[in-house]
Coordinates of C-alpha atoms and ligand atoms in Angstrom, one line a residue:
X1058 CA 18.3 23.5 -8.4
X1059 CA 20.4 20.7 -9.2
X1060 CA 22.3 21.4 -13.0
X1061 CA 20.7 19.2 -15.8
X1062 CA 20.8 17.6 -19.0
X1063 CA 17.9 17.0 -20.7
X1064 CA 17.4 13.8 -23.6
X1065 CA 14.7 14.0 -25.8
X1066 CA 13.9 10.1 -26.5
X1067 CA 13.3 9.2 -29.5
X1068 CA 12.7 5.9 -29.4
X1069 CA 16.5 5.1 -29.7
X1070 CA 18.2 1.4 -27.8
X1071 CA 20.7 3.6 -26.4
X1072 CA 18.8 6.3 -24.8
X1073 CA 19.5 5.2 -21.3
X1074 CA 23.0 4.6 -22.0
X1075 CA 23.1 8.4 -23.2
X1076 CA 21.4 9.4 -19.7
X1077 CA 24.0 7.7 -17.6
X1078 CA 27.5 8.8 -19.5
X1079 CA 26.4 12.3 -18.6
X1080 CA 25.5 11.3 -15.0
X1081 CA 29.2 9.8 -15.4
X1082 CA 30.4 12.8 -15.8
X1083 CA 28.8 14.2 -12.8
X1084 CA 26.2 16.5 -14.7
X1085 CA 22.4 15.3 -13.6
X1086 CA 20.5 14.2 -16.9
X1087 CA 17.2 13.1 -17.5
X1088 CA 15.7 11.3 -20.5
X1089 CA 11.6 13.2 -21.7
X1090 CA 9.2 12.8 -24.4
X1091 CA 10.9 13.8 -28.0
X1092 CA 8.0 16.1 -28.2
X1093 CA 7.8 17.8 -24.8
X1094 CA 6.8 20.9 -25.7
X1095 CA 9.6 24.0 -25.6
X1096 CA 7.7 25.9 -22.8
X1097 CA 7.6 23.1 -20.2
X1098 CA 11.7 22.3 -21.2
X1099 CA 12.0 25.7 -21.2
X1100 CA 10.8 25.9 -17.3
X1101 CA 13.2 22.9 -16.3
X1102 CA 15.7 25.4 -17.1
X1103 CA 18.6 23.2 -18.7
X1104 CA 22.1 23.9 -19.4
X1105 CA 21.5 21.8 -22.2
X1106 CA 19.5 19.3 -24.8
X1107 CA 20.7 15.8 -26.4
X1108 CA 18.1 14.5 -29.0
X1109 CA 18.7 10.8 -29.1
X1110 CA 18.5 8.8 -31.8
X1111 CA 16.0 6.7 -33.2
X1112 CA 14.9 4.0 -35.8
X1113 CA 12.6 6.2 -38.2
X1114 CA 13.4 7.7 -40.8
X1115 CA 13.6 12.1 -41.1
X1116 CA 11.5 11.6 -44.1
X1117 CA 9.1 8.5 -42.6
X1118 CA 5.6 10.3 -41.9
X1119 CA 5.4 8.8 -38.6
X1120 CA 8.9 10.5 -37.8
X1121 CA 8.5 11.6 -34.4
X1122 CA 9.1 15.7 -34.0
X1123 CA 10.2 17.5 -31.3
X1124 CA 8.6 21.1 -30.7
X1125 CA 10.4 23.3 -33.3
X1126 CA 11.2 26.0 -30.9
X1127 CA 13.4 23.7 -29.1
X1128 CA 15.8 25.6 -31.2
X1129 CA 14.9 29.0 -30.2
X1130 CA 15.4 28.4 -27.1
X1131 CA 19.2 29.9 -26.8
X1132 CA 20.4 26.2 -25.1
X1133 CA 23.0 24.1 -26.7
X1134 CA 22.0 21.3 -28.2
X1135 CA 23.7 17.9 -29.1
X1136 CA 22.1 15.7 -32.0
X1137 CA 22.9 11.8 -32.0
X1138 CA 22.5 9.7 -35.2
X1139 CA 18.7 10.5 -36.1
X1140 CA 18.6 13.3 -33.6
X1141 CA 21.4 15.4 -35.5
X1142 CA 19.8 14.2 -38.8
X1143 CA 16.4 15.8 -37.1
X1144 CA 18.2 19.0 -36.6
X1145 CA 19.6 19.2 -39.6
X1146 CA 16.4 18.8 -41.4
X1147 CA 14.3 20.9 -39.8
X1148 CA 17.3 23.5 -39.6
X1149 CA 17.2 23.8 -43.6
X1150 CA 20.4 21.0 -44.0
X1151 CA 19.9 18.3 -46.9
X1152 CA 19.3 14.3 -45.4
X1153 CA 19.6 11.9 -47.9
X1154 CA 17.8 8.8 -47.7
X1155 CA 20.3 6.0 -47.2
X1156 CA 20.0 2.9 -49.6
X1157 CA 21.3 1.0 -46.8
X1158 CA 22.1 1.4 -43.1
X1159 CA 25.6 2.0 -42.2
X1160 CA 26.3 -0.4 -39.4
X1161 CA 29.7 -0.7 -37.3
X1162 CA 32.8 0.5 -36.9
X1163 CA 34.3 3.6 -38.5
X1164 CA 37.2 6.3 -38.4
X1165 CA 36.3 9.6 -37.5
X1166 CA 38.5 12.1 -38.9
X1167 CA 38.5 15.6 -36.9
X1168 CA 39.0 18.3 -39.5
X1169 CA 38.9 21.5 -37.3
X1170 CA 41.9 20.7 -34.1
X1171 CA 39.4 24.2 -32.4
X1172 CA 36.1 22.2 -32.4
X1173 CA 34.7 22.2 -28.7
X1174 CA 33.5 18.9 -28.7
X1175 CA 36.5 17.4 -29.5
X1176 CA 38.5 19.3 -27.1
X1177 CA 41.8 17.7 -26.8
X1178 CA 41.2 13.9 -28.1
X1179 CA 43.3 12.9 -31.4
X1180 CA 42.5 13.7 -34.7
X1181 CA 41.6 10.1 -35.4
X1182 CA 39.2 8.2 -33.7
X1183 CA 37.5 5.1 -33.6
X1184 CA 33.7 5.6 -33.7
X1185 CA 30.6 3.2 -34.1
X1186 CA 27.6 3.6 -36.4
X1187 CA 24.2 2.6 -37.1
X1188 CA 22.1 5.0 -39.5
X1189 CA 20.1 4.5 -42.3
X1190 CA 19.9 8.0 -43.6
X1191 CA 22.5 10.8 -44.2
X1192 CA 24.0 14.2 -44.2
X1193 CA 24.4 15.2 -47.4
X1194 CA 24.5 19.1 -46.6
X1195 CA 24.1 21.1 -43.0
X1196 CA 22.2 24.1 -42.4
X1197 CA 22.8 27.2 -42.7
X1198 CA 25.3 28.4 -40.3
X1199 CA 26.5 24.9 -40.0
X1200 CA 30.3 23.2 -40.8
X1201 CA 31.8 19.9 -40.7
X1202 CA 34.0 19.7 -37.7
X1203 CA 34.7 15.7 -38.9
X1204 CA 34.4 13.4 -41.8
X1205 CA 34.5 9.6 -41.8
X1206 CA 35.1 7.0 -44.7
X1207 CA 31.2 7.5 -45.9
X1208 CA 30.3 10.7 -45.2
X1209 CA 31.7 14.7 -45.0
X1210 CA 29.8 15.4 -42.3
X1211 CA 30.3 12.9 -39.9
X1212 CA 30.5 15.9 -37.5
X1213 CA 28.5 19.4 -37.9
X1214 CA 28.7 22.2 -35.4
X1215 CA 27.2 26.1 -35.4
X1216 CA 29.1 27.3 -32.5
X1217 CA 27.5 30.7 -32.4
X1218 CA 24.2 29.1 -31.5
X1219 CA 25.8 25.9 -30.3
X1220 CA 24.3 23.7 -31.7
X1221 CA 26.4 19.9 -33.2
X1222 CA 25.5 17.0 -34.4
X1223 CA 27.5 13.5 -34.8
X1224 CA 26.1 10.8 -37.1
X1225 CA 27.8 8.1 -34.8
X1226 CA 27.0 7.1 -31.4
X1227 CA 29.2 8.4 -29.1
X1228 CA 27.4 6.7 -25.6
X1229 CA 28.3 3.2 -26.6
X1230 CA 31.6 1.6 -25.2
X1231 CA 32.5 0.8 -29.3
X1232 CA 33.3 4.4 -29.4
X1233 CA 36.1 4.6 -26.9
X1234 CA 36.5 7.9 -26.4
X1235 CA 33.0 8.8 -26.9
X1236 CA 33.1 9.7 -23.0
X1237 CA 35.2 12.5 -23.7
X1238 CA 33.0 13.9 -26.2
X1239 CA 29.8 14.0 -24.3
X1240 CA 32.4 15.7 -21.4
X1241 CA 33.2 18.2 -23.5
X1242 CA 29.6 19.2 -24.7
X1243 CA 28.4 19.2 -20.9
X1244 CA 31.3 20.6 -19.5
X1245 CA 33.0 22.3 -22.2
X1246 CA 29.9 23.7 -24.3
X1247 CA 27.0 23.6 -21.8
X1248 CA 29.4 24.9 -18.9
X1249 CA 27.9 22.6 -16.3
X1250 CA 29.9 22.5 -13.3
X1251 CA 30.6 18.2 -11.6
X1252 CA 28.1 18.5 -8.8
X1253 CA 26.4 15.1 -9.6
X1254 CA 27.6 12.7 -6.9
X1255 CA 26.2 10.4 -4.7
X1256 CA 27.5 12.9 -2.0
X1257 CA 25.2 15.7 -3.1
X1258 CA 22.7 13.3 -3.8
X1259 CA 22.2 12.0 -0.1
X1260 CA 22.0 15.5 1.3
X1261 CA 19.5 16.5 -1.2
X1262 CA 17.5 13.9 -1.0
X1263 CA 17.7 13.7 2.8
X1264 CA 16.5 17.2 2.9
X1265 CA 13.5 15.7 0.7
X1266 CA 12.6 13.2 2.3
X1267 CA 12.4 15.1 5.6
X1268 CA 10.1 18.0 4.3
X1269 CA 7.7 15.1 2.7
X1270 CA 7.3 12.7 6.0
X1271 CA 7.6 15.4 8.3
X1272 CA 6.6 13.5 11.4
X1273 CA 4.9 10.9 9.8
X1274 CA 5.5 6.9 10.0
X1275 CA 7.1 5.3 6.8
X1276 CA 7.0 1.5 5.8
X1277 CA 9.5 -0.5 3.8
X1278 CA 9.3 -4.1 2.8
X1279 CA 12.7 -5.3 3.0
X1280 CA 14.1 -8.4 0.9
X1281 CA 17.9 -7.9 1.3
X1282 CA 18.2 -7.4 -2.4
X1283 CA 20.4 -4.1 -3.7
X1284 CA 17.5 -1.8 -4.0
X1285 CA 15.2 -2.4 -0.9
X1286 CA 18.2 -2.0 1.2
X1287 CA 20.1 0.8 -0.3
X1288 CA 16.5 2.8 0.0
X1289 CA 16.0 1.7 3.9
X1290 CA 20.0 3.2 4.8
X1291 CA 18.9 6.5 3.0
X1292 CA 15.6 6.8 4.5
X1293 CA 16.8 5.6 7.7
X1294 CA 19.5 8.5 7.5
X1295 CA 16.7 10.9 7.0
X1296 CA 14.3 9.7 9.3
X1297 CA 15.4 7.6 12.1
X1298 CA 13.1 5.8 14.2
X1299 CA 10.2 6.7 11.8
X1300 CA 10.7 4.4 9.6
X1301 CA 9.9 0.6 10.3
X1302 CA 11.7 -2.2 7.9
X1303 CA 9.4 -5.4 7.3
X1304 CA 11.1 -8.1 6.3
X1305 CA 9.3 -11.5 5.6
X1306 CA 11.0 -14.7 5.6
X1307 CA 9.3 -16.8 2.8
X1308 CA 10.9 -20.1 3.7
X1309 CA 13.1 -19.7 0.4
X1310 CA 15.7 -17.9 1.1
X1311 CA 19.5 -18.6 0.8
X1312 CA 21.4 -19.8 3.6
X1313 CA 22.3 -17.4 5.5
X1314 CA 19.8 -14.5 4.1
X1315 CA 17.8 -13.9 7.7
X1316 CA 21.1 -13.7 9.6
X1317 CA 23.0 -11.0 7.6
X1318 CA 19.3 -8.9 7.1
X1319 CA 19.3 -8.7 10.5
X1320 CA 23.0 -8.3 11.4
X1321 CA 23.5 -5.4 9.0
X1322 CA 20.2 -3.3 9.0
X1323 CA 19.1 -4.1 13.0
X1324 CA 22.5 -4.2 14.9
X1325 CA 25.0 -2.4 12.2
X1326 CA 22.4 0.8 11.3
X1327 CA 20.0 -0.1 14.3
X1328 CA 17.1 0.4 11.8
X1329 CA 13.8 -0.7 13.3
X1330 CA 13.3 -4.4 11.9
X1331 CA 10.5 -6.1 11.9
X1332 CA 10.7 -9.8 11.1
X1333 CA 8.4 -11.7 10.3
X1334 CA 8.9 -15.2 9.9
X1335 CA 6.1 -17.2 7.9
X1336 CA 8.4 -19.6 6.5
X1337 CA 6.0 -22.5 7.7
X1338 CA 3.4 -20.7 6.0
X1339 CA 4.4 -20.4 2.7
X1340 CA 5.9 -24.0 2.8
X1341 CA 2.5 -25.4 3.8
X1342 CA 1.0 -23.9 1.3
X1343 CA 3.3 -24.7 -1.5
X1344 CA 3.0 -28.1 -0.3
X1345 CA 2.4 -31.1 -3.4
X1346 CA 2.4 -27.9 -5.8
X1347 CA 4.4 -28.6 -9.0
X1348 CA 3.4 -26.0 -11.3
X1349 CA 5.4 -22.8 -11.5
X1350 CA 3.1 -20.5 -12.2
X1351 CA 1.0 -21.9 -9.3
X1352 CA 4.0 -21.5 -7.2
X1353 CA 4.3 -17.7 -8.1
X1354 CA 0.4 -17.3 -7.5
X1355 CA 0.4 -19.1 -4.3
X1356 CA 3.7 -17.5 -3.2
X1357 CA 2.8 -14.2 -4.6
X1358 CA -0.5 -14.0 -2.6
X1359 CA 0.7 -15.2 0.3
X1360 CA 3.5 -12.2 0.5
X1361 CA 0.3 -9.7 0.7
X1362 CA -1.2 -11.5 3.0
X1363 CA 2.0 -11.5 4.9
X1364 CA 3.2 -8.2 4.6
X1365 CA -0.5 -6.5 5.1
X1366 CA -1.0 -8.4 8.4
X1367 CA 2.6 -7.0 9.2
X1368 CA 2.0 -3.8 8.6
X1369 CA -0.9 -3.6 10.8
X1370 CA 1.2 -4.7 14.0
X1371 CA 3.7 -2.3 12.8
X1372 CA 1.2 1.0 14.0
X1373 CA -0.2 3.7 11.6
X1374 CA 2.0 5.2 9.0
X1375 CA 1.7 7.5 6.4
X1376 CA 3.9 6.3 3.7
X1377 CA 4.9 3.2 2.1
X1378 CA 8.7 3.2 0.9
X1379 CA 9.6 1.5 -2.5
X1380 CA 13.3 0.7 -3.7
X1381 CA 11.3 1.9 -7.6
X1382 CA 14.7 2.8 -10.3
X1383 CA 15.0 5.1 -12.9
X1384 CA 14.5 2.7 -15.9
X1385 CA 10.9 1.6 -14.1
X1386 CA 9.8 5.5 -14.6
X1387 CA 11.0 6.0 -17.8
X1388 CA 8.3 5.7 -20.2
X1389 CA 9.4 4.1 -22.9
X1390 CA 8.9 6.0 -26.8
X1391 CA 6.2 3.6 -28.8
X1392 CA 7.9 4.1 -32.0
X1393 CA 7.9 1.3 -34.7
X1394 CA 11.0 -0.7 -34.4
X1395 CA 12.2 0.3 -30.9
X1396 CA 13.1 -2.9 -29.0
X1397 CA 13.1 -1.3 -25.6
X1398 CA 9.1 -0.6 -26.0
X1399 CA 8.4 -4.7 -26.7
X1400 CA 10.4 -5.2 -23.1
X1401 CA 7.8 -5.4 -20.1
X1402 CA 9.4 -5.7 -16.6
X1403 CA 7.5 -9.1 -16.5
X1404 CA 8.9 -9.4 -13.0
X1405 CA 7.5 -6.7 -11.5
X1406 CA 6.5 -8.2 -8.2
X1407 CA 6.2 -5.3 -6.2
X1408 CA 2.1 -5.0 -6.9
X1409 CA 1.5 -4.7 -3.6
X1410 CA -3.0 -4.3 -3.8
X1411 CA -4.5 -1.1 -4.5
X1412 CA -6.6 -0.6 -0.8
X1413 CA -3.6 -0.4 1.1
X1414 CA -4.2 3.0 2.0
X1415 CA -0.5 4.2 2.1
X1416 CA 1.3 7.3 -0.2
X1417 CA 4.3 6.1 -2.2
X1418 CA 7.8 7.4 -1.6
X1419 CA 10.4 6.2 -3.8
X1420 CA 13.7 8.1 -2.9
X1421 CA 15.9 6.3 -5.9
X1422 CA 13.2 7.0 -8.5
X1423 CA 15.6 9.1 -10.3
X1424 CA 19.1 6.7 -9.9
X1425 CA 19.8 4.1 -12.3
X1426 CA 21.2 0.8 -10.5
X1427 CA 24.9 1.7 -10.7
X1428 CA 24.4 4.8 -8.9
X1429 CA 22.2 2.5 -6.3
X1430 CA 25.2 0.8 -6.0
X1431 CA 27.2 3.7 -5.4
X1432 CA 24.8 5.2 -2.8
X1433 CA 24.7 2.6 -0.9
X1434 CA 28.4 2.4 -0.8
X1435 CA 28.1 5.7 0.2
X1436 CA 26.0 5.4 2.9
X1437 CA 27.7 2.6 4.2
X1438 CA 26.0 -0.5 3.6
X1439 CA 28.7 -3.5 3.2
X1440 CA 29.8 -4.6 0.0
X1441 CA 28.0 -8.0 0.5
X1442 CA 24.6 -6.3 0.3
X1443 CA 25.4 -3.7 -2.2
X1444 CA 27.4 -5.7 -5.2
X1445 CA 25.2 -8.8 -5.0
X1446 CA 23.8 -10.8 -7.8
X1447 CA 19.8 -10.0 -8.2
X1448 CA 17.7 -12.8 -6.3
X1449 CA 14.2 -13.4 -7.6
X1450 CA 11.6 -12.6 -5.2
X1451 CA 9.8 -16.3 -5.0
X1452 CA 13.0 -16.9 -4.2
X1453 CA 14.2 -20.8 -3.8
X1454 CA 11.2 -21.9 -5.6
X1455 CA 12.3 -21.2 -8.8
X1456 CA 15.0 -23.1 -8.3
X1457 CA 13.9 -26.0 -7.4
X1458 CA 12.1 -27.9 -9.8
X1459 CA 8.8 -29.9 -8.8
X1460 CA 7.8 -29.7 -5.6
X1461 CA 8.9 -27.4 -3.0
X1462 CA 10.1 -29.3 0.4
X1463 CA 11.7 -28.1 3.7
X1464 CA 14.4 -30.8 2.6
X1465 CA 15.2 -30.1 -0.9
X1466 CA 15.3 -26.5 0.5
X1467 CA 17.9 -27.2 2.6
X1468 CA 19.8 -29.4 -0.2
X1469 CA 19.1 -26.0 -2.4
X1470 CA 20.7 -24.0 0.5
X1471 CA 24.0 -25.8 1.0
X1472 CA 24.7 -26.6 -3.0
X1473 CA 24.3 -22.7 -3.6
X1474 CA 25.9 -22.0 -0.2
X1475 CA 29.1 -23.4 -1.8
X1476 CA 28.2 -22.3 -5.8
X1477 CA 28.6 -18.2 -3.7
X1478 CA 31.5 -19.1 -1.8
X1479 CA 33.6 -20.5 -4.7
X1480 CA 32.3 -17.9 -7.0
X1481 CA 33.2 -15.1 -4.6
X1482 CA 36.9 -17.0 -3.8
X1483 CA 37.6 -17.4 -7.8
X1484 CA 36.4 -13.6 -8.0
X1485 CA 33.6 -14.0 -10.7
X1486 CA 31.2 -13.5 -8.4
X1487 CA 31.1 -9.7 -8.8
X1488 CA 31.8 -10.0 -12.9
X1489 CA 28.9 -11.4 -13.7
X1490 CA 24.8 -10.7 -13.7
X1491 CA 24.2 -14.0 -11.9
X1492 CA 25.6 -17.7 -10.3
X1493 CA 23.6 -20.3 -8.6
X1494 CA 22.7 -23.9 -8.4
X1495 CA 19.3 -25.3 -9.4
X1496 CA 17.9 -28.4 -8.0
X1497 CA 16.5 -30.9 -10.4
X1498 CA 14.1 -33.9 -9.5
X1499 CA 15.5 -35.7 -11.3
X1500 CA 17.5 -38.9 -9.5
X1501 CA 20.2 -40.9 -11.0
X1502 CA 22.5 -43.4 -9.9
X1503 CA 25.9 -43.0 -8.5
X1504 CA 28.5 -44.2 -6.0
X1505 CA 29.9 -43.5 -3.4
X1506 CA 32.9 -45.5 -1.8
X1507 CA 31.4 -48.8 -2.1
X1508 CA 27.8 -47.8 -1.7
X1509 CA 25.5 -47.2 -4.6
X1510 CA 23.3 -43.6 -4.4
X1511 CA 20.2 -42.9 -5.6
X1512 CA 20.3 -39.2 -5.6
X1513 CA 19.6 -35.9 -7.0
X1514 CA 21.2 -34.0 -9.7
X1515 CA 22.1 -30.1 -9.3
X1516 CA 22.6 -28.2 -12.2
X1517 CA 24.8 -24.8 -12.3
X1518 CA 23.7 -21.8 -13.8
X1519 CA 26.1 -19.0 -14.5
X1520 CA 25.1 -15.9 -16.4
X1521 CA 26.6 -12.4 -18.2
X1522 CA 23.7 -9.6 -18.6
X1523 CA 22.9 -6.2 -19.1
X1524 CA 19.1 -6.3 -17.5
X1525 CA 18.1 -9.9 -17.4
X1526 CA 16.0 -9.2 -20.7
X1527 CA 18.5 -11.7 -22.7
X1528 CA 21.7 -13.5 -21.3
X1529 CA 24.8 -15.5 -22.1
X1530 CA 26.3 -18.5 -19.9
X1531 CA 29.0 -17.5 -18.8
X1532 CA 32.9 -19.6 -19.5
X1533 CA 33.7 -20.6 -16.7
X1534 CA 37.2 -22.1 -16.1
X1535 CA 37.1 -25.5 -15.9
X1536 CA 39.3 -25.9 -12.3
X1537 CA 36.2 -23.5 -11.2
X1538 CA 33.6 -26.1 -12.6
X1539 CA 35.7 -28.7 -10.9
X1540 CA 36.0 -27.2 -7.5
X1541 CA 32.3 -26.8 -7.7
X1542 CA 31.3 -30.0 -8.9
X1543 CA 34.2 -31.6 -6.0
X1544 CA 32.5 -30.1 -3.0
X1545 CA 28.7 -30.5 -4.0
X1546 CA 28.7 -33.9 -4.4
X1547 CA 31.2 -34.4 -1.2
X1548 CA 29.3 -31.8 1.1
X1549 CA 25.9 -31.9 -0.4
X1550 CA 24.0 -34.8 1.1
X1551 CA 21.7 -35.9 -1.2
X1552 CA 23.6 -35.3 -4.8
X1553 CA 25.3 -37.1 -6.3
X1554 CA 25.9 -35.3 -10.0
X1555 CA 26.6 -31.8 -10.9
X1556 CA 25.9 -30.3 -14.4
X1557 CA 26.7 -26.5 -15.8
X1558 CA 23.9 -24.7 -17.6
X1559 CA 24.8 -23.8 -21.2
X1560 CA 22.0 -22.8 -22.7
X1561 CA 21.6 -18.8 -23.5
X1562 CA 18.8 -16.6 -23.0
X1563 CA 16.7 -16.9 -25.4
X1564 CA 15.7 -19.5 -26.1
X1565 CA 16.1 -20.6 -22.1
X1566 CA 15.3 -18.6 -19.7
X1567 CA 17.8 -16.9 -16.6
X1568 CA 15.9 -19.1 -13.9
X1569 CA 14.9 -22.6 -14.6
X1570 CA 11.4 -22.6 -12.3
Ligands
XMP2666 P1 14.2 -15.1 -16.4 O1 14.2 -16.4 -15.6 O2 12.9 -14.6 -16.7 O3 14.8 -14.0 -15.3 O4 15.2 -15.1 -17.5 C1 15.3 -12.7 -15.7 C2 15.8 -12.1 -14.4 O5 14.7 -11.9 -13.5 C3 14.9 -12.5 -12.3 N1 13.6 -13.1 -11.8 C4 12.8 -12.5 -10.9 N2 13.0 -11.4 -10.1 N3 10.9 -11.8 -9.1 C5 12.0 -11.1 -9.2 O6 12.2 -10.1 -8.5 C6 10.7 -12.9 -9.9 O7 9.6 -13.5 -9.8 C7 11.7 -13.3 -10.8 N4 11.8 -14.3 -11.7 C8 13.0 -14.1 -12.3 C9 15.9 -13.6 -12.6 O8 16.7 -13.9 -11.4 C10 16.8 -12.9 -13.6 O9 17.7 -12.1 -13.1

């Protein structure tokens, strides 16, 4: 059994971020309920417990509480922010209310050079906080291992039952050496050994997938995007020839999306690729259609219809493969004031209907999208396929603006064509959350040598983002934004003006549709 962390959530922002700097340091975590009961965290046998924070108050009734015998259960435990206030209260320690929340960053002053947690780091350190409440006296058996400009206790610790808790938030990148810290309690206080790598990963989960197909048939609808294909190399490297990829031109694809699909997955890793090409299809159908949210129905619908029909010719199989992440399973706390339970993955595309008479594997259900990325490094899928931008699965249709033609595709096609290459050249490309060119309908006036134009205006969209949920437009140099705006109008046929996106998200939105 695989060595793990476990996070009681409670409802904190930076709960995932807490997950994946222990996964950084090559200890598995996983993030629970802050009120799993002890027994059933008891029988996942952990090395050790984090309690997040969170946005209530100790002393709020609705306070969410994890099981007390958490504590009796002889594992270490590290409390964050609310979580080591939670500990503190409920371990006989004194919380003071705060009359305001402490918010930024502090100096963190370690008073005892032996404490384990802070294990050879400096006896000064930056740190970042955002409480309301505070330590005004730990428990019994407790000691202040720092102190900080507001507060004694920035830092308790029992070390006989190993228990600490830091009123600052040592996951977030405005604590630089907060890495080190978390090392130290997984490594140095929970004694978990580094056997969290994508390595392991790929032989365990081979051996997983194995014993659940057995000789069964497995399905996977492929788009090319990071997920879909990082889960078809695994699967393939577990199960060969019983696993069929379906991958459905839509007609709205980028340039030269069909090509490299079926260069890297059918020639490269000699997957079995099917490919399906209704391309006329979903143009016909999108055909006078101006509306974007008729254009997701219509292109939506026509995907089942699509991939159903394909899956028939493909023979019987038992399973249905899904590229499905980490933060997709997680169910989110649905405390009062956490901003992670308002987010909805309004994208979620992958409702595939409910008679398809298939059972679900999702081999990266447990991997958060950097460690995708690493897999399929891993597993030796080109860095084309694994580093690239998300692409939204109605594809070119949300970026172009009215209707949907072959020939504004094909405008679409080349102005992005060039918006990747120059993006990729400069380097940004793999900086950023997203870069692409959006077609307006919208025609102006021009001219070109002594002619004058009548053409259409492409507009550049160039984002920085954590998750797509909000985003900034991204800087960019202005030789770049040159360069770009040069060769579309020169190699573009058809437009004749180039503008740059700089709107944030909100109020705009990532794609224009
Ligand atoms: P918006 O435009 O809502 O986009 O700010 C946020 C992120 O989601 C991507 N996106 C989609 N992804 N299917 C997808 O798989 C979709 O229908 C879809 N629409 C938007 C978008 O590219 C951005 O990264």
């Amino acid at each position: 059994m695989t060595e793990q962390i476990l996070i009681l959530d409670f409802g904190a922002q930076y709960t995932q971020i807490i997950a994946r700097r222990v996964r950084e340091c090559k200890v598995y975590s996983t993030i629970v309920r802050f009120d799993l009961p002890a027994e059933e965290i008891a029988a996942l046998k952990p090395k050790g417990l984090i309690l997040s924070g969170g946005p209530a108050s100790v002393y709020s009734p609705k306070a969410p509480l994890p099981d007390r015998a958490i504590f009796d259960l002889g594992v270490p435990i590290l409390g964050i922010c609310y979580g080591a206030q939670l500990m503190a209260h409920l371990l006989g320690g004194k919380v003071a209310r705060g009359a305001k929340r402490e918010f930024g960053k502090g100096t963190l002053l370690v008073i005892d050079a032996s404490s384990p947690l802070f294990a050879n780091l400096p006896d000064s350190l930056q740190v970042w906080n955002s409480h309301g409440d505070k330590l005004v006296a730990p428990p019994d058996g407790f000691k202040a291992a720092a102190t900080s400009d507001n507060t004694e206790f920035a830092a308790i610790e029992d070390r006989d039952r190993k228990f600490f808790g830091l009123q600052f938030h040592p996951e977030v990148v405005h604590t630089p050496q907060g890495r080190e810290i978390i090392s130290n309690f997984v490594h140095g206080v929970c004694g978990c050994g580094k056997d969290w790598t994508m390595r392991h990963y790929i032989d365990q989960s081979v051996e997983g997938i194995k014993r659940e197909v057995g000789r069964e048939r497995v399905i996977l609808g492929l788009s090319g995007g990071v997920d879909s294909s990082v889960a078809a190399a695994l699967l393939h490297k577990a199960i060969g020839d019983q696993l069929t990829c379906i991958f459905v031109n839509n007609g709205l694809l980028r340039g030269r999306e069909p090509q490299v699909v079926r260069e890297v997955f059918g020639r490269h890793f000699r997957i079995k690729l099917q490919y399906e090409d209704a391309s006329a299809l979903f143009l016909r159908r999108l055909k006078g259609v101006i509306d974007p949210e008729r254009k997701r129905k219509i292109i939506g619908k026509t995907f089942i219809q699509v991939f159903q029909a394909a899956t028939k010719r493909a023979g019987a199989a038992k399973f249905l493969a899904q590229g499905t992440l980490y933060p997709d399973v997680i169910e989110s706390v649905p405390i009062a004031g956490n901003p992670a339970a308002l987010i909805k993955s309004h994208h979620n595309v992958g409702g595939l209907p409910k008679n398809m008479k298939f059972k679900l594997i999702e081999p990266l259900r447990c991997l958060f999208k950097d460690e995708v990325r690493l897999l399929g490094l891993e597993l030796g899928l080109p860095n084309e396929i694994v580093m690239r931008q998300p692409f939204p699965g109605p594809g070119l249709a949300v970026r172009i603006l009215g209707e949907v033609t072959p020939k504004r595709c094909e405008i679409l096609r080349a102005a992005d064509a060039i918006v990747v290459e120059e993006m990729k050249a400069s380097g940004w490309y793999y900086r950023i959350w997203q870069s692409f060119a959006v077609l307006l309908p919208v025609r102006s006036v021009g001219v070109m040598g002594d002619e004058r134009t009548y053409d259409f205006t492409v507009a550049i969209r160039a984002v920085e983002s954590q998750d797509g949920m909000t985003a900034d437009w991204v800087k960019l140099p202005y030789d770049l934004l040159e360069r770009l705006s040069r060769r579309i109008t020169n190699e573009v046929k058809g437009v004749n003006r180039v503008c740059f996106d700089i709107s944030s998200k909100p109020p705009a939105t990532i794609e224009w549709e």
